[in-house]
CSV table of C-alpha atoms and ligand atoms in Angstrom, one decimal:
chain,number,residue,atom,x,y,z
A,226,MET,CA,-11.3,9.5,-8.5
A,227,SER,CA,-7.6,10.0,-8.9
A,228,ASP,CA,-5.6,8.2,-11.5
A,229,PRO,CA,-2.5,6.5,-10.0
A,230,ARG,CA,-0.7,7.4,-13.2
A,231,PRO,CA,0.8,10.9,-13.1
A,232,SER,CA,-0.8,13.3,-15.6
A,233,SER,CA,2.4,15.0,-16.5
A,234,GLY,CA,5.0,13.3,-18.7
A,235,ALA,CA,7.6,14.1,-16.2
A,236,ASP,CA,7.1,10.9,-14.2
A,237,SER,CA,5.7,8.1,-16.3
A,238,ARG,CA,6.3,5.4,-13.7
A,239,LEU,CA,3.3,3.5,-12.3
A,240,ALA,CA,2.9,3.3,-8.6
A,241,THR,CA,4.1,-0.2,-7.4
A,242,VAL,CA,2.2,-2.1,-4.8
A,243,LEU,CA,3.7,-5.0,-2.9
A,244,VAL,CA,1.0,-7.5,-2.0
A,245,VAL,CA,2.1,-9.7,1.0
A,246,GLU,CA,-0.5,-12.4,1.2
A,247,ASP,CA,-0.2,-16.2,1.5
A,248,GLU,CA,-3.7,-17.1,0.3
A,249,ALA,CA,-3.2,-17.7,-3.4
A,250,HIS,CA,-6.7,-16.8,-4.5
A,251,LEU,CA,-6.8,-13.6,-2.6
A,252,ALA,CA,-3.3,-12.6,-3.8
A,253,ALA,CA,-4.3,-13.3,-7.4
A,254,GLY,CA,-7.5,-11.3,-7.1
A,255,LEU,CA,-5.7,-8.3,-5.5
A,256,ARG,CA,-3.1,-8.4,-8.3
A,257,LEU,CA,-5.7,-8.5,-11.0
A,258,ASN,CA,-7.8,-5.6,-9.6
A,259,LEU,CA,-4.8,-3.4,-8.8
A,260,GLU,CA,-3.4,-4.0,-12.3
A,261,LEU,CA,-6.8,-3.1,-13.8
A,262,ASP,CA,-6.6,0.1,-11.7
A,263,GLY,CA,-3.2,1.0,-13.3
A,264,TYR,CA,-0.7,-0.2,-10.6
A,265,ARG,CA,2.4,-2.3,-11.0
A,266,VAL,CA,2.0,-5.3,-8.6
A,267,VAL,CA,4.6,-7.6,-7.1
A,268,ASN,CA,3.6,-10.5,-4.8
A,269,ALA,CA,5.2,-12.1,-1.8
A,270,ARG,CA,3.8,-15.1,0.2
A,271,THR,CA,6.0,-14.8,3.2
A,272,VAL,CA,7.7,-12.2,5.4
A,273,ARG,CA,11.0,-13.5,3.9
A,274,GLU,CA,9.8,-13.0,0.3
A,275,ALA,CA,8.5,-9.5,1.2
A,276,GLY,CA,11.9,-8.4,2.5
A,277,ALA,CA,13.5,-9.7,-0.7
A,278,GLN,CA,10.9,-7.9,-2.9
A,279,LEU,CA,11.5,-4.6,-1.1
A,280,VAL,CA,15.0,-4.6,-2.5
A,281,GLN,CA,14.6,-6.5,-5.8
A,282,ALA,CA,11.4,-4.9,-7.0
A,283,ALA,CA,12.2,-1.4,-5.5
A,284,PRO,CA,11.0,1.2,-5.5
A,285,ILE,CA,7.8,-0.1,-3.8
A,286,ASP,CA,5.3,2.7,-3.2
A,287,LEU,CA,2.8,0.9,-1.0
A,288,ILE,CA,2.5,-2.4,0.8
A,289,LEU,CA,-0.7,-4.5,1.4
A,290,LEU,CA,0.3,-6.6,4.3
A,291,ASP,CA,-1.5,-9.7,5.6
A,292,VAL,CA,-1.3,-10.3,9.3
A,293,ASN,CA,-1.0,-14.1,9.5
A,294,LEU,CA,1.9,-15.2,7.3
A,295,PRO,CA,3.5,-18.7,7.2
A,296,ASP,CA,6.9,-17.5,8.6
A,297,GLY,CA,5.8,-14.6,10.8
A,298,ASP,CA,3.2,-11.9,11.4
A,299,GLY,CA,2.5,-8.6,9.7
A,300,TYR,CA,2.8,-6.6,12.8
A,301,THR,CA,6.3,-7.6,13.5
A,302,PHE,CA,7.3,-7.1,9.9
A,303,CYS,CA,5.8,-3.6,9.8
A,304,LYS,CA,7.5,-2.6,13.0
A,305,GLN,CA,10.8,-3.8,11.7
A,306,LEU,CA,10.4,-1.7,8.5
A,307,ARG,CA,9.6,1.4,10.6
A,308,ASP,CA,12.5,0.7,13.0
A,309,ALA,CA,14.8,0.5,9.9
A,310,GLY,CA,13.6,3.9,8.7
A,311,HIS,CA,11.5,2.5,5.9
A,312,TYR,CA,8.3,4.7,5.5
A,313,THR,CA,6.5,3.1,2.6
A,314,PRO,CA,2.8,3.3,3.4
A,315,VAL,CA,1.4,0.0,4.8
A,316,ILE,CA,-2.2,-1.1,4.7
A,317,MET,CA,-2.7,-4.2,6.9
A,318,LEU,CA,-5.1,-6.9,5.7
A,319,THR,CA,-6.5,-8.5,8.8
A,320,ALA,CA,-9.2,-11.1,9.6
A,321,ARG,CA,-9.0,-9.9,13.1
A,322,SER,CA,-11.5,-7.1,13.4
A,323,ALA,CA,-11.3,-6.8,17.2
A,324,ALA,CA,-10.4,-3.2,18.2
A,325,GLU,CA,-7.3,-4.3,20.1
A,326,GLU,CA,-6.0,-6.0,16.9
A,327,ARG,CA,-6.6,-2.8,14.9
A,328,VAL,CA,-4.8,-0.8,17.5
A,329,ARG,CA,-1.9,-3.2,17.4
A,330,GLY,CA,-1.7,-2.8,13.6
A,331,LEU,CA,-1.6,0.9,13.8
A,332,ASP,CA,0.8,0.8,16.7
A,333,SER,CA,3.2,-1.3,14.6
A,334,GLY,CA,3.4,1.6,12.2
A,335,ALA,CA,0.7,0.6,9.6
A,336,ASP,CA,-1.0,3.6,8.0
A,337,ASP,CA,-4.4,1.9,7.6
A,338,TYR,CA,-6.0,-1.5,7.9
A,339,MET,CA,-8.7,-3.5,6.1
A,340,PRO,CA,-10.6,-6.2,8.0
A,341,LYS,CA,-11.2,-9.3,5.8
A,342,PRO,CA,-13.5,-9.9,4.1
A,343,PHE,CA,-13.3,-6.5,2.5
A,344,GLU,CA,-15.1,-4.7,-0.3
A,345,LEU,CA,-12.6,-4.3,-3.2
A,346,ALA,CA,-13.8,-0.8,-4.1
A,347,GLU,CA,-13.1,0.3,-0.5
A,348,LEU,CA,-9.7,-1.2,-0.5
A,349,LEU,CA,-8.8,0.5,-3.8
A,350,ALA,CA,-10.0,3.8,-2.4
A,351,ARG,CA,-7.8,3.3,0.6
A,352,VAL,CA,-4.8,2.5,-1.6
A,353,ARG,CA,-5.3,5.7,-3.5
A,354,SER,CA,-5.7,7.7,-0.3
A,355,ALA,CA,-2.6,6.2,1.2
A,356,LEU,CA,-0.6,7.0,-1.9
A,357,ARG,CA,-1.9,10.5,-1.9
A,358,ARG,CA,-1.0,11.1,1.7
A,359,SER,CA,2.5,9.8,1.1
A,360,GLY,CA,2.9,12.3,-1.7
A,361,TRP,CA,3.6,9.5,-4.1
A,362,ARG,CA,4.3,11.7,-7.1
A,363,SER,CA,6.8,13.9,-5.3
A,364,GLY,CA,8.3,10.9,-3.6
A,365,GLY,CA,8.8,9.1,-6.9
A,366,PRO,CA,12.1,8.7,-8.8
A,367,PRO,CA,14.5,11.5,-9.0
A,368,ASP,CA,13.9,14.6,-11.1
A,369,THR,CA,13.4,13.5,-14.7
A,370,ALA,CA,14.5,16.8,-16.3
A,371,LEU,CA,17.2,14.6,-17.7
A,372,GLY,CA,15.5,13.3,-20.9
A,373,GLU,CA,18.4,11.6,-22.6
A,374,LEU,CA,21.8,10.5,-21.7
A,375,ARG,CA,24.8,9.6,-23.9
A,376,PHE,CA,28.1,8.3,-22.7
A,377,GLY,CA,30.7,6.1,-24.4
A,378,GLN,CA,28.7,4.0,-26.9
A,379,ALA,CA,25.6,4.2,-24.8
A,380,TYR,CA,22.4,6.0,-25.4
A,381,ILE,CA,19.4,6.2,-23.0
A,382,ASN,CA,16.1,7.9,-23.4
A,383,PHE,CA,14.5,8.2,-19.9
A,384,ASP,CA,11.1,9.2,-21.3
A,385,THR,CA,10.6,6.3,-23.8
A,386,GLN,CA,12.9,3.9,-21.8
A,387,ASP,CA,14.8,3.1,-25.0
A,388,ALA,CA,18.4,2.3,-24.5
A,389,THR,CA,21.2,1.1,-26.8
A,390,ALA,CA,24.8,0.1,-26.3
A,391,SER,CA,27.0,0.2,-29.4
A,392,GLY,CA,23.8,0.6,-31.4
A,393,LYS,CA,22.2,-2.6,-30.0
A,394,PRO,CA,19.0,-2.3,-28.0
A,395,VAL,CA,19.2,-2.8,-24.2
A,396,ARG,CA,16.1,-3.4,-22.1
A,397,LEU,CA,16.4,-1.7,-18.7
A,398,THR,CA,14.1,-2.3,-15.8
A,399,GLN,CA,12.6,0.8,-14.1
A,400,LEU,CA,15.1,0.5,-11.2
A,401,GLU,CA,18.1,0.2,-13.6
A,402,LEU,CA,16.9,3.4,-15.3
A,403,ASP,CA,16.4,5.2,-12.0
A,404,LEU,CA,19.9,4.1,-10.9
A,405,VAL,CA,21.6,5.3,-14.2
A,406,ARG,CA,19.7,8.5,-13.9
A,407,TYR,CA,20.9,9.1,-10.4
A,408,PHE,CA,24.5,8.4,-11.5
A,409,ALA,CA,24.0,10.8,-14.4
A,410,GLN,CA,22.8,13.5,-12.1
A,411,ASN,CA,25.9,13.1,-10.0
A,412,PRO,CA,28.7,12.7,-12.5
A,413,GLY,CA,32.2,12.2,-11.1
A,414,ARG,CA,31.0,12.0,-7.5
A,415,VAL,CA,31.6,8.9,-5.4
A,416,LEU,CA,28.2,7.6,-4.3
A,417,SER,CA,28.0,5.3,-1.3
A,418,ARG,CA,25.9,2.2,-1.4
A,419,GLU,CA,23.8,3.7,1.4
A,420,GLU,CA,23.2,6.8,-0.6
A,421,LEU,CA,22.2,4.8,-3.6
A,422,LEU,CA,19.8,2.6,-1.6
A,423,GLU,CA,18.2,5.7,0.0
A,424,ARG,CA,17.9,7.8,-3.1
A,425,VAL,CA,17.1,5.2,-5.8
A,426,TRP,CA,15.7,2.3,-3.8
A,427,LYS,CA,14.1,4.6,-1.2
A,428,LEU,CA,15.5,2.3,1.6
A,429,ARG,CA,17.0,3.9,4.6
A,430,ASN,CA,19.4,1.8,6.8
A,431,ALA,CA,19.0,-1.1,4.5
A,432,PRO,CA,20.4,-4.2,6.1
A,433,ASN,CA,22.2,-5.5,3.0
A,434,THR,CA,23.9,-2.8,1.0
A,435,ARG,CA,25.5,-5.4,-1.3
A,436,SER,CA,22.4,-5.6,-3.4
A,437,VAL,CA,23.6,-2.5,-5.1
A,438,ASP,CA,26.6,-4.4,-6.4
A,439,ASN,CA,24.5,-6.8,-8.5
A,440,PHE,CA,23.0,-3.8,-10.3
A,441,ILE,CA,26.4,-2.3,-11.0
A,442,VAL,CA,27.5,-5.7,-12.5
A,443,ARG,CA,24.4,-5.5,-14.8
A,444,LEU,CA,25.0,-1.9,-15.8
A,445,ARG,CA,28.6,-2.8,-16.7
A,446,LYS,CA,27.5,-5.8,-18.7
A,447,TYR,CA,25.1,-3.6,-20.7
A,448,PHE,CA,27.2,-0.5,-21.2
A,449,GLU,CA,30.9,-1.1,-20.6
A,450,PRO,CA,32.9,-2.2,-23.7
A,451,LEU,CA,34.9,-4.4,-21.3
A,452,PRO,CA,32.7,-5.2,-18.2
A,453,ASP,CA,35.8,-6.4,-16.3
A,454,LYS,CA,37.6,-3.2,-16.9
A,455,PRO,CA,35.0,-0.6,-16.4
A,456,VAL,CA,35.6,3.0,-17.4
A,457,HIS,CA,32.2,4.5,-16.7
A,458,PHE,CA,30.9,2.7,-13.6
A,459,LEU,CA,33.9,2.7,-11.3
A,460,SER,CA,34.3,1.0,-7.9
A,461,HIS,CA,35.9,2.9,-5.1
A,462,ARG,CA,36.9,0.3,-2.5
A,463,GLY,CA,35.1,0.9,0.8
A,464,ALA,CA,33.4,4.0,-0.5
A,465,GLY,CA,31.0,3.2,-3.3
A,466,TYR,CA,30.7,3.9,-7.0
A,467,ARG,CA,31.4,6.8,-9.3
A,468,PHE,CA,30.0,7.4,-12.8
A,469,MET,CA,32.3,8.9,-15.4
A,470,PRO,CA,30.4,9.8,-18.5
A,471,ASP,CA,33.6,10.5,-20.5
A,472,GLY,CA,35.3,7.4,-19.3
A,473,ASP,CA,38.0,7.0,-16.6
A,474,ARG,CA,41.0,8.9,-17.7
A,475,ARG,CA,43.2,6.5,-15.7
A,476,ALA,CA,42.1,3.6,-17.9
B,1108,CA,CA1,-2.7,-15.3,5.8
């Protein structure tokens, strides 16, 4: 049995599973059991919520996808993901056990399916197997050789996830840490929103690249002495963002 947590200290992130399921009991049961198995779990009840979670809770490593959802069906959602270049493994949860429905699930780009009702142990085994096949560990966040980062009045330890700004503790989400790390690995280079979504969020051809902007606003609030006059996380109109560890000399 493989542990979803990596054994090396190089990547301490838990694999994240997005559970798209509108039956509350089933969703809660899946969450509990996945968490007991060591995964981080985020829930969505509709196709719309699932789309939002893919961005907000990113990076998502695996999706458990119900077929019948209040605002759409899992097949269409899965196909849209694949058409958009999004290759997160998908396991369809389907009450439809007819062969043609299984084929439809796989044709829509799902990696696997589980007919309901299912044995929990079997589902968890399929989750592990799908993550293994996707090379989850290697597909995780960027190289973590960067253990610590100091810039301006900021200090970040990527291993312990401790961060301070002007000596005061700052609590960063995993995605915020991944974003700062990617900036720190590319100092002084203008990074487009598309590149950031692809490399940090693991989303290719994301429909809404503006979600990056909200994260930049947060990083500035945490780490810029004057968030309205940033010197570290700089905007480049029409191009993207640039990280300047020593501050913007123009400022
Ligand atoms: Ca359903």
